[in-house]
PDB file of C-alpha atoms and ligand atoms in Angstrom:
ATOM      1  CA  MET A1222      30.642 -92.395  60.799  1.00 81.00           C
ATOM      2  CA  ASN A1223      32.035 -94.993  63.218  1.00 90.00           C
ATOM      3  CA  ILE A1224      32.263 -98.083  60.999  1.00 92.00           C
ATOM      4  CA  GLU A1225      33.534-100.365  63.810  1.00 93.00           C
ATOM      5  CA  LYS A1226      30.570 -99.417  66.040  1.00 94.00           C
ATOM      6  CA  ILE A1227      28.191-100.146  63.164  1.00 96.00           C
ATOM      7  CA  LYS A1228      29.885-103.475  62.371  1.00 96.00           C
ATOM      8  CA  LYS A1229      29.513-104.484  66.022  1.00 96.00           C
ATOM      9  CA  ALA A1230      25.789-103.708  65.845  1.00 98.00           C
ATOM     10  CA  VAL A1231      25.191-106.087  62.880  1.00 98.00           C
ATOM     11  CA  ARG A1232      23.810-109.402  64.177  1.00 98.00           C
ATOM     12  CA  ASN A1233      25.516-112.432  62.589  1.00 97.00           C
ATOM     13  CA  VAL A1234      23.192-115.441  62.428  1.00 98.00           C
ATOM     14  CA  SER A1235      24.801-118.766  61.493  1.00 97.00           C
ATOM     15  CA  ASP A1236      23.062-121.249  59.184  1.00 96.00           C
ATOM     16  CA  PHE A1237      20.196-118.926  58.171  1.00 96.00           C
ATOM     17  CA  PRO A1238      18.183-119.315  55.977  1.00 90.00           C
ATOM     18  CA  ILE A1239      20.075-122.541  55.095  1.00 90.00           C
ATOM     19  CA  PRO A1240      23.121-124.353  56.543  1.00 93.00           C
ATOM     20  CA  GLY A1241      26.454-122.725  55.614  1.00 91.00           C
ATOM     21  CA  ILE A1242      25.154-119.153  55.248  1.00 90.00           C
ATOM     22  CA  GLN A1243      26.180-116.557  57.819  1.00 94.00           C
ATOM     23  CA  PHE A1244      23.278-114.115  57.655  1.00 96.00           C
ATOM     24  CA  LYS A1245      23.983-110.419  58.301  1.00 98.00           C
ATOM     25  CA  ASP A1246      20.908-109.230  60.196  1.00 98.00           C
ATOM     26  CA  VAL A1247      20.562-105.462  59.732  1.00 98.00           C
ATOM     27  CA  THR A1248      17.410-105.087  61.855  1.00 98.00           C
ATOM     28  CA  THR A1249      19.784-104.587  64.802  1.00 98.00           C
ATOM     29  CA  LEU A1250      21.149-101.489  63.004  1.00 98.00           C
ATOM     30  CA  PHE A1251      17.779-100.072  62.030  1.00 98.00           C
ATOM     31  CA  LYS A1252      16.265-100.320  65.517  1.00 98.00           C
ATOM     32  CA  ASP A1253      18.935 -97.982  66.925  1.00 97.00           C
ATOM     33  CA  PRO A1254      17.917 -94.347  66.242  1.00 97.00           C
ATOM     34  CA  ASP A1255      21.514 -93.033  66.299  1.00 97.00           C
ATOM     35  CA  ILE A1256      22.799 -95.709  63.921  1.00 97.00           C
ATOM     36  CA  LEU A1257      19.794 -95.296  61.603  1.00 98.00           C
ATOM     37  CA  ARG A1258      20.554 -91.571  61.359  1.00 97.00           C
ATOM     38  CA  GLU A1259      24.308 -92.197  60.883  1.00 97.00           C
ATOM     39  CA  LEU A1260      23.631 -94.647  58.051  1.00 98.00           C
ATOM     40  CA  THR A1261      21.233 -92.272  56.305  1.00 98.00           C
ATOM     41  CA  ASP A1262      23.687 -89.376  56.699  1.00 98.00           C
ATOM     42  CA  GLY A1263      26.589 -91.536  55.462  1.00 97.00           C
ATOM     43  CA  LEU A1264      24.698 -92.536  52.318  1.00 97.00           C
ATOM     44  CA  TYR A1265      23.583 -88.957  51.732  1.00 98.00           C
ATOM     45  CA  GLU A1266      27.210 -87.743  51.884  1.00 97.00           C
ATOM     46  CA  LEU A1267      28.165 -90.271  49.180  1.00 97.00           C
ATOM     47  CA  TYR A1268      25.508 -89.115  46.710  1.00 98.00           C
ATOM     48  CA  LYS A1269      24.549 -85.528  47.570  1.00 98.00           C
ATOM     49  CA  ASP A1270      26.433 -84.064  44.558  1.00 98.00           C
ATOM     50  CA  LYS A1271      25.375 -86.674  41.989  1.00 98.00           C
ATOM     51  CA  CYS A1272      22.049 -85.154  40.864  1.00 98.00           C
ATOM     52  CA  ILE A1273      20.203 -88.393  41.673  1.00 98.00           C
ATOM     53  CA  SER A1274      16.563 -88.135  40.546  1.00 99.00           C
ATOM     54  CA  LYS A1275      15.375 -91.706  41.380  1.00 99.00           C
ATOM     55  CA  VAL A1276      16.418 -94.083  44.144  1.00 99.00           C
ATOM     56  CA  VAL A1277      15.545 -97.684  43.240  1.00 99.00           C
ATOM     57  CA  GLY A1278      15.225-100.055  46.231  1.00 99.00           C
ATOM     58  CA  ILE A1279      15.198-103.852  46.011  1.00 98.00           C
ATOM     59  CA  GLU A1280      12.562-105.820  47.955  1.00 98.00           C
ATOM     60  CA  SER A1281      12.592-105.986  50.836  1.00 97.00           C
ATOM     61  CA  ARG A1282      15.566-104.676  52.795  1.00 98.00           C
ATOM     62  CA  GLY A1283      16.246-102.061  50.101  1.00 98.00           C
ATOM     63  CA  PHE A1284      12.898-100.526  51.113  1.00 98.00           C
ATOM     64  CA  ILE A1285      14.250 -99.286  54.453  1.00 98.00           C
ATOM     65  CA  LEU A1286      17.190 -96.963  53.747  1.00 98.00           C
ATOM     66  CA  GLY A1287      16.160 -96.429  50.085  1.00 98.00           C
ATOM     67  CA  PRO A1288      13.182 -94.128  50.783  1.00 98.00           C
ATOM     68  CA  LEU A1289      15.011 -92.370  53.651  1.00 98.00           C
ATOM     69  CA  LEU A1290      17.843 -91.584  51.245  1.00 98.00           C
ATOM     70  CA  ALA A1291      15.423 -90.543  48.468  1.00 98.00           C
ATOM     71  CA  VAL A1292      13.848 -87.930  50.763  1.00 98.00           C
ATOM     72  CA  ARG A1293      17.289 -86.540  51.700  1.00 98.00           C
ATOM     73  CA  LEU A1294      18.347 -86.399  48.024  1.00 98.00           C
ATOM     74  CA  ASN A1295      15.083 -84.818  46.875  1.00 98.00           C
ATOM     75  CA  ALA A1296      14.634 -87.826  44.588  1.00 99.00           C
ATOM     76  CA  GLY A1297      11.718 -90.161  43.888  1.00 99.00           C
ATOM     77  CA  PHE A1298      11.636 -93.752  45.150  1.00 99.00           C
ATOM     78  CA  VAL A1299      11.002 -96.772  42.883  1.00 99.00           C
ATOM     79  CA  PRO A1300      10.504-100.332  44.209  1.00 99.00           C
ATOM     80  CA  ILE A1301      11.887-103.449  42.509  1.00 99.00           C
ATOM     81  CA  ARG A1302       9.685-106.288  43.673  1.00 98.00           C
ATOM     82  CA  LYS A1303       9.292-110.058  43.547  1.00 97.00           C
ATOM     83  CA  PRO A1304       6.898-111.398  40.867  1.00 98.00           C
ATOM     84  CA  GLY A1305       3.155-110.903  41.322  1.00 98.00           C
ATOM     85  CA  LYS A1306       3.416-107.832  43.578  1.00 98.00           C
ATOM     86  CA  LEU A1307       3.459-104.901  41.117  1.00 98.00           C
ATOM     87  CA  PRO A1308      -0.020-104.273  39.635  1.00 98.00           C
ATOM     88  CA  ALA A1309       0.775-102.575  36.287  1.00 98.00           C
ATOM     89  CA  ALA A1310       2.920-103.565  33.259  1.00 98.00           C
ATOM     90  CA  VAL A1311       6.450-104.692  34.268  1.00 98.00           C
ATOM     91  CA  PHE A1312       9.920-105.606  33.018  1.00 98.00           C
ATOM     92  CA  GLU A1313      11.242-108.864  34.575  1.00 98.00           C
ATOM     93  CA  GLU A1314      14.705-110.428  35.115  1.00 98.00           C
ATOM     94  CA  SER A1315      15.743-113.803  36.561  1.00 96.00           C
ATOM     95  CA  TYR A1316      18.991-114.408  38.469  1.00 93.00           C
ATOM     96  CA  GLU A1317      20.951-116.857  40.624  1.00 84.00           C
ATOM     97  CA  LYS A1318      21.179-116.137  44.372  1.00 73.00           C
ATOM     98  CA  GLU A1319      23.699-117.206  47.031  1.00 60.00           C
ATOM     99  CA  TYR A1320      20.850-119.565  47.975  1.00 63.00           C
ATOM    100  CA  GLY A1321      18.457-120.455  45.101  1.00 74.00           C
ATOM    101  CA  THR A1322      17.022-118.806  41.943  1.00 88.00           C
ATOM    102  CA  ASP A1323      14.638-115.821  41.811  1.00 93.00           C
ATOM    103  CA  SER A1324      13.055-113.133  39.602  1.00 97.00           C
ATOM    104  CA  ILE A1325      12.450-109.424  40.108  1.00 98.00           C
ATOM    105  CA  GLN A1326      10.216-106.876  38.387  1.00 98.00           C
ATOM    106  CA  ILE A1327       9.920-103.111  37.917  1.00 99.00           C
ATOM    107  CA  HIS A1328       7.022-101.059  36.567  1.00 98.00           C
ATOM    108  CA  ARG A1329       7.534-100.096  32.929  1.00 98.00           C
ATOM    109  CA  ASP A1330       6.748 -96.431  33.670  1.00 98.00           C
ATOM    110  CA  ALA A1331       8.975 -96.173  36.795  1.00 98.00           C
ATOM    111  CA  ILE A1332      11.985 -94.382  35.244  1.00 98.00           C
ATOM    112  CA  ASP A1333      12.684 -92.238  32.170  1.00 98.00           C
ATOM    113  CA  SER A1334      15.781 -91.562  30.122  1.00 98.00           C
ATOM    114  CA  ASN A1335      16.421 -88.199  31.857  1.00 98.00           C
ATOM    115  CA  ASP A1336      16.786 -89.855  35.258  1.00 98.00           C
ATOM    116  CA  VAL A1337      20.034 -90.314  37.167  1.00 98.00           C
ATOM    117  CA  VAL A1338      19.387 -93.542  39.069  1.00 98.00           C
ATOM    118  CA  LEU A1339      20.803 -94.821  42.350  1.00 98.00           C
ATOM    119  CA  LEU A1340      20.081 -98.516  42.981  1.00 98.00           C
ATOM    120  CA  HIS A1341      20.214 -99.528  46.646  1.00 98.00           C
ATOM    121  CA  ASP A1342      20.112-102.841  48.518  1.00 98.00           C
ATOM    122  CA  ASP A1343      21.176-103.848  52.016  1.00 98.00           C
ATOM    123  CA  LEU A1344      23.888-106.330  51.044  1.00 98.00           C
ATOM    124  CA  LEU A1345      26.145-107.395  48.143  1.00 97.00           C
ATOM    125  CA  ALA A1346      26.939-111.129  48.203  1.00 93.00           C
ATOM    126  CA  THR A1347      27.376-112.766  44.760  1.00 91.00           C
ATOM    127  CA  GLY A1348      25.909-109.757  42.946  1.00 94.00           C
ATOM    128  CA  GLY A1349      23.148-111.779  41.268  1.00 94.00           C
ATOM    129  CA  THR A1350      20.289-109.704  42.674  1.00 95.00           C
ATOM    130  CA  MET A1351      21.795-106.291  41.923  1.00 97.00           C
ATOM    131  CA  GLY A1352      23.097-107.504  38.550  1.00 97.00           C
ATOM    132  CA  ALA A1353      19.500-108.331  37.569  1.00 97.00           C
ATOM    133  CA  ALA A1354      18.319-104.966  38.969  1.00 98.00           C
ATOM    134  CA  VAL A1355      20.910-103.123  36.832  1.00 98.00           C
ATOM    135  CA  ASN A1356      19.647-105.047  33.786  1.00 97.00           C
ATOM    136  CA  LEU A1357      16.063-104.035  34.646  1.00 98.00           C
ATOM    137  CA  VAL A1358      17.021-100.343  34.907  1.00 98.00           C
ATOM    138  CA  ARG A1359      18.986-100.561  31.631  1.00 97.00           C
ATOM    139  CA  ASN A1360      15.614-100.982  29.859  1.00 98.00           C
ATOM    140  CA  PHE A1361      14.976 -97.280  30.549  1.00 98.00           C
ATOM    141  CA  HIS A1362      18.356 -95.976  29.220  1.00 98.00           C
ATOM    142  CA  PRO A1363      18.852 -93.566  32.165  1.00 98.00           C
ATOM    143  CA  ARG A1364      21.513 -90.827  32.000  1.00 97.00           C
ATOM    144  CA  LYS A1365      23.631 -92.566  34.645  1.00 97.00           C
ATOM    145  CA  MET A1366      23.402 -95.426  37.143  1.00 97.00           C
ATOM    146  CA  TYR A1367      24.986 -95.669  40.594  1.00 98.00           C
ATOM    147  CA  VAL A1368      24.855 -98.815  42.726  1.00 98.00           C
ATOM    148  CA  ASN A1369      24.949 -98.773  46.531  1.00 98.00           C
ATOM    149  CA  PHE A1370      24.976-101.325  49.322  1.00 98.00           C
ATOM    150  CA  LEU A1371      24.962-100.921  53.045  1.00 98.00           C
ATOM    151  CA  ILE A1372      27.137-104.057  53.409  1.00 98.00           C
ATOM    152  CA  GLU A1373      29.562-105.715  50.958  1.00 98.00           C
ATOM    153  CA  LEU A1374      30.859-109.279  51.469  1.00 97.00           C
ATOM    154  CA  GLU A1375      34.115-108.709  49.577  1.00 97.00           C
ATOM    155  CA  ASP A1376      35.263-112.347  49.488  1.00 96.00           C
ATOM    156  CA  LEU A1377      32.284-113.273  47.275  1.00 93.00           C
ATOM    157  CA  LYS A1378      33.574-110.822  44.610  1.00 95.00           C
ATOM    158  CA  GLY A1379      30.081-109.620  43.678  1.00 95.00           C
ATOM    159  CA  ARG A1380      31.522-106.426  42.158  1.00 95.00           C
ATOM    160  CA  GLY A1381      32.744-108.538  39.253  1.00 95.00           C
ATOM    161  CA  VAL A1382      29.251-108.896  37.762  1.00 94.00           C
ATOM    162  CA  PHE A1383      28.853-105.165  37.038  1.00 95.00           C
ATOM    163  CA  PRO A1384      29.974-103.377  33.879  1.00 92.00           C
ATOM    164  CA  PRO A1385      32.743-100.772  34.387  1.00 90.00           C
ATOM    165  CA  GLU A1386      30.462 -97.790  33.696  1.00 88.00           C
ATOM    166  CA  VAL A1387      28.422 -98.532  36.852  1.00 93.00           C
ATOM    167  CA  GLN A1388      29.897 -96.864  39.980  1.00 95.00           C
ATOM    168  CA  ILE A1389      29.576 -99.136  43.022  1.00 97.00           C
ATOM    169  CA  ASP A1390      29.903 -98.062  46.675  1.00 98.00           C
ATOM    170  CA  SER A1391      29.250 -99.762  49.993  1.00 97.00           C
ATOM    171  CA  LEU A1392      29.358 -98.311  53.505  1.00 96.00           C
ATOM    172  CA  ILE A1393      30.538-101.413  55.367  1.00 96.00           C
ATOM    173  CA  LYS A1394      32.900-104.075  53.980  1.00 97.00           C
ATOM    174  CA  TYR A1395      33.607-107.562  55.358  1.00 96.00           C
ATOM    175  CA  ASP A1396      36.584-109.515  53.967  1.00 90.00           C
ATOM    176  CA  ILE A1397      35.761-112.893  55.553  1.00 67.00           C
TER     177      ILE A1397
HETATM  178  P1  AMP B 673      23.393-111.684  46.026  1.00 89.39           P
HETATM  179  O1  AMP B 673      22.374-111.645  44.924  1.00 89.39           O
HETATM  180  O2  AMP B 673      24.086-113.003  46.122  1.00 89.39           O
HETATM  181  O3  AMP B 673      24.357-110.516  45.947  1.00 89.39           O
HETATM  182  O4  AMP B 673      22.575-111.553  47.395  1.00 89.39           O
HETATM  183  C1  AMP B 673      22.111-110.322  47.825  1.00 89.39           C
HETATM  184  C2  AMP B 673      20.716-110.396  48.348  1.00 89.39           C
HETATM  185  O5  AMP B 673      20.492-111.536  49.168  1.00 89.39           O
HETATM  186  C3  AMP B 673      20.413-109.182  49.190  1.00 89.39           C
HETATM  187  O6  AMP B 673      19.075-108.778  48.925  1.00 89.39           O
HETATM  188  C4  AMP B 673      20.569-109.658  50.610  1.00 89.39           C
HETATM  189  O7  AMP B 673      19.550-109.131  51.432  1.00 89.39           O
HETATM  190  C5  AMP B 673      20.465-111.186  50.534  1.00 89.39           C
HETATM  191  N1  AMP B 673      21.609-111.858  51.158  1.00 89.39           N
HETATM  192  C6  AMP B 673      22.503-112.668  50.507  1.00 89.39           C
HETATM  193  N2  AMP B 673      23.427-113.154  51.340  1.00 89.39           N
HETATM  194  C7  AMP B 673      23.153-112.632  52.549  1.00 89.39           C
HETATM  195  C8  AMP B 673      23.773-112.714  53.835  1.00 89.39           C
HETATM  196  N3  AMP B 673      24.874-113.473  54.032  1.00 89.39           N
HETATM  197  N4  AMP B 673      23.221-112.015  54.854  1.00 89.39           N
HETATM  198  C9  AMP B 673      22.125-111.262  54.661  1.00 89.39           C
HETATM  199  N5  AMP B 673      21.484-111.134  53.480  1.00 89.39           N
HETATM  200  C10 AMP B 673      21.988-111.805  52.432  1.00 89.39           C
END
């Protein structure tokens, strides 16, 4: 995978959604068929030997590569969604974001204790969102949890929020 080519294809948008945030727009990656395939293949290579049985994607940009990866891994796909979207009984967690506070939910019957779970989101900033997602998945006591991001903003040190037993990987890292 050509990381520099992929980095060049990410659109950086200044002051979105609020002043001071440099937003990494991944729609410019997903619209390119070659890059979309390279990203899916790259993620598959990371996890193909891990016996993943469920890929958990976080609303909404985790819903793009998450299901593509689930199909490749022969795993199921589980959505984590914002409040009021999932129709059946849920677990809920609240968390701080790089911009604002939020909550996320997962269906109570989405995962079982035999599952090996891969949580996926597009981007790791402060780690608040994925930290809450890990706490949600902990409710199910799965056999193992892996955490994956397409992009990691290393300077925000989001990795620090995760316990050591959770393996974290990202395809593309930015150190500024
Ligand atoms: P955090 O909880 O701080 O790790 O933020 C991660 C979540 O917020 C992900 O779902 C991202 O899609 C979104 N996000 C946070 N910061 C950015 C950014 N600079 N560019 C694009 N998305 C971001």
